[in-house]
Tab-separated table of C-alpha atoms in Angstrom:
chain	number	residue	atom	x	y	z
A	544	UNK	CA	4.206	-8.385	4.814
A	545	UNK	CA	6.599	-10.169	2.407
A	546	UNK	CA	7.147	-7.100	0.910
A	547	UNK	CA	8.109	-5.484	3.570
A	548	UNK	CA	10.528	-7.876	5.135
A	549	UNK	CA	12.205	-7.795	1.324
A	550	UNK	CA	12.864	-4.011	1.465
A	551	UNK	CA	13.087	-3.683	5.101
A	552	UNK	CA	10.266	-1.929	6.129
A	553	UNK	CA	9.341	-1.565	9.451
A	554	UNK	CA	5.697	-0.320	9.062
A	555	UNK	CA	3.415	-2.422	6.680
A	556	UNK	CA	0.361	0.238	6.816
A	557	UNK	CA	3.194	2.301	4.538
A	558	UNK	CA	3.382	-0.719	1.631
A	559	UNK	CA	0.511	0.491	-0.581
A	560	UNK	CA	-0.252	-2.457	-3.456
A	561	UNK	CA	-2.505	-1.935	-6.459
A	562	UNK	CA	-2.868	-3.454	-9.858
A	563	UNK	CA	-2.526	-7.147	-8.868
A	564	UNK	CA	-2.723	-9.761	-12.128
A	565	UNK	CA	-2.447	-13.505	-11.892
A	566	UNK	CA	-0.735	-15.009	-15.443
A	567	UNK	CA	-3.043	-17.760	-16.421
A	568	UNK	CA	-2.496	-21.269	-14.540
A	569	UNK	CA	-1.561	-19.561	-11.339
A	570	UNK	CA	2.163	-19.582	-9.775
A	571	UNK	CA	2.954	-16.145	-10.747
A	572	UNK	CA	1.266	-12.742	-9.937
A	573	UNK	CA	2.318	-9.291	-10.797
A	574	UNK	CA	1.431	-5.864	-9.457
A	575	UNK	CA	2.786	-2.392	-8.534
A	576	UNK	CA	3.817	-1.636	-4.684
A	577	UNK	CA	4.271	1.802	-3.553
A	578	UNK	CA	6.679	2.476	-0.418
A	579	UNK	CA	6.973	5.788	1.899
A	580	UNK	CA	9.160	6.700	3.938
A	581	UNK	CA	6.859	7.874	6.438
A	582	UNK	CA	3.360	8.254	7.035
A	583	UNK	CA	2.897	11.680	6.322
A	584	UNK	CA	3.969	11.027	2.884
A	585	UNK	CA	1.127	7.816	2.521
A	586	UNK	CA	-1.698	10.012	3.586
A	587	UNK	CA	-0.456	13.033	1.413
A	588	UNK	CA	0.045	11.315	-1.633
A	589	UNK	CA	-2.063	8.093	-1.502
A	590	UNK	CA	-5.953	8.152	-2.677
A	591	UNK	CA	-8.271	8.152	-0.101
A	592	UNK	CA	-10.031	4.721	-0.976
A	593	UNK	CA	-6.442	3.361	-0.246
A	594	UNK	CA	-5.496	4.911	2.608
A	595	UNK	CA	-9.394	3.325	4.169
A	596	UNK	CA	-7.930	0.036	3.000
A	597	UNK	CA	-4.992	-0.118	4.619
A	598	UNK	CA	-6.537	1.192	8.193
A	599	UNK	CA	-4.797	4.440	8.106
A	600	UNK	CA	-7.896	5.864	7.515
A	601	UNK	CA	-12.165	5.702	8.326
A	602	UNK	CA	-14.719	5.223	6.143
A	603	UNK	CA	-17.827	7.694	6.542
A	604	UNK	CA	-21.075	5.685	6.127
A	605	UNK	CA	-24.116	7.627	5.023
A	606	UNK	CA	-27.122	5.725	3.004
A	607	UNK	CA	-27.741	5.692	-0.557
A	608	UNK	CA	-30.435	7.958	-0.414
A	609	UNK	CA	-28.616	10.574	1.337
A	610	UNK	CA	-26.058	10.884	-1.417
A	611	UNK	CA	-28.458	11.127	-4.123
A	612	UNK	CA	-30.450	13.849	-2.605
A	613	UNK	CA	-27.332	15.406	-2.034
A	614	UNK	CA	-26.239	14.689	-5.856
A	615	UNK	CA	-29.343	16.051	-7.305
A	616	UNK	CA	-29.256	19.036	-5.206
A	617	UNK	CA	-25.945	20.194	-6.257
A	618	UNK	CA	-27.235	19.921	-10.015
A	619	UNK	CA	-29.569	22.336	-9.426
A	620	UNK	CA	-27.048	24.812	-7.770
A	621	UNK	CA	-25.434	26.635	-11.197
A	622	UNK	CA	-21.711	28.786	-10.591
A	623	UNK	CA	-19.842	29.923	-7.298
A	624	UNK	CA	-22.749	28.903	-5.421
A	625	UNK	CA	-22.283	25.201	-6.360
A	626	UNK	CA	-19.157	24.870	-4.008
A	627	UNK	CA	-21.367	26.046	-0.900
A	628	UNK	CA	-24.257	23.470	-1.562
A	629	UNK	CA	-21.892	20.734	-1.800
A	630	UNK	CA	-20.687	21.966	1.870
A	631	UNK	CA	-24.140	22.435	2.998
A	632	UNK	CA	-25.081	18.595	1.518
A	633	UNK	CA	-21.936	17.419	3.282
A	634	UNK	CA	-22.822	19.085	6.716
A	635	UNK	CA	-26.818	17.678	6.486
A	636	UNK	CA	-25.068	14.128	5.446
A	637	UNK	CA	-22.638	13.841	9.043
A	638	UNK	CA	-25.613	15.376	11.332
């Protein structure tokens, strides 16, 4: 929110921080801030574990198990088939 009321931002969700340091002793903490002009730019351009951290987008849940089913499944999948299976594994995981 600082940030934004520094560069005159009117949306926060489009301030994107990463890479945050304290020096030893505390006072002082450096990082890297990235700032877009709109939020078609965030979403294009921004990682998906950051966009889910700054609400602009949700996190799918599916259990542990699930994804290591899914994991092992695609090993055993060899070539241009191994694009399908991850579909399939992705289709079984949301239904």
């Amino acid at each position: 929110e600082n940030l934004a009321m520094m560069h005159s931002v009117t949306d926060t969700t489009l301030v994107f921080l990463q890479g945050m340091q304290t020096q030893f002793g505390g006072g002082k903490t450096t990082g890297f801030c990235c700032i877009y002009d709109n939020l078609d730019a965030a979403k294009k351009f921004e990682m998906k574990y950051k966009l889910i951290r700054n609400g602009l987008a949700e996190k799918t849940e599916s259990s542990r198990k699930q994804i290591k089913e899914s994991k092992n499944r695609k090993k055993k999948v060899r070539g241009t088939g191994r694009r399908m299976a991850a579909h399939k594994a992705k289709k079984a995981a949301k239904g």
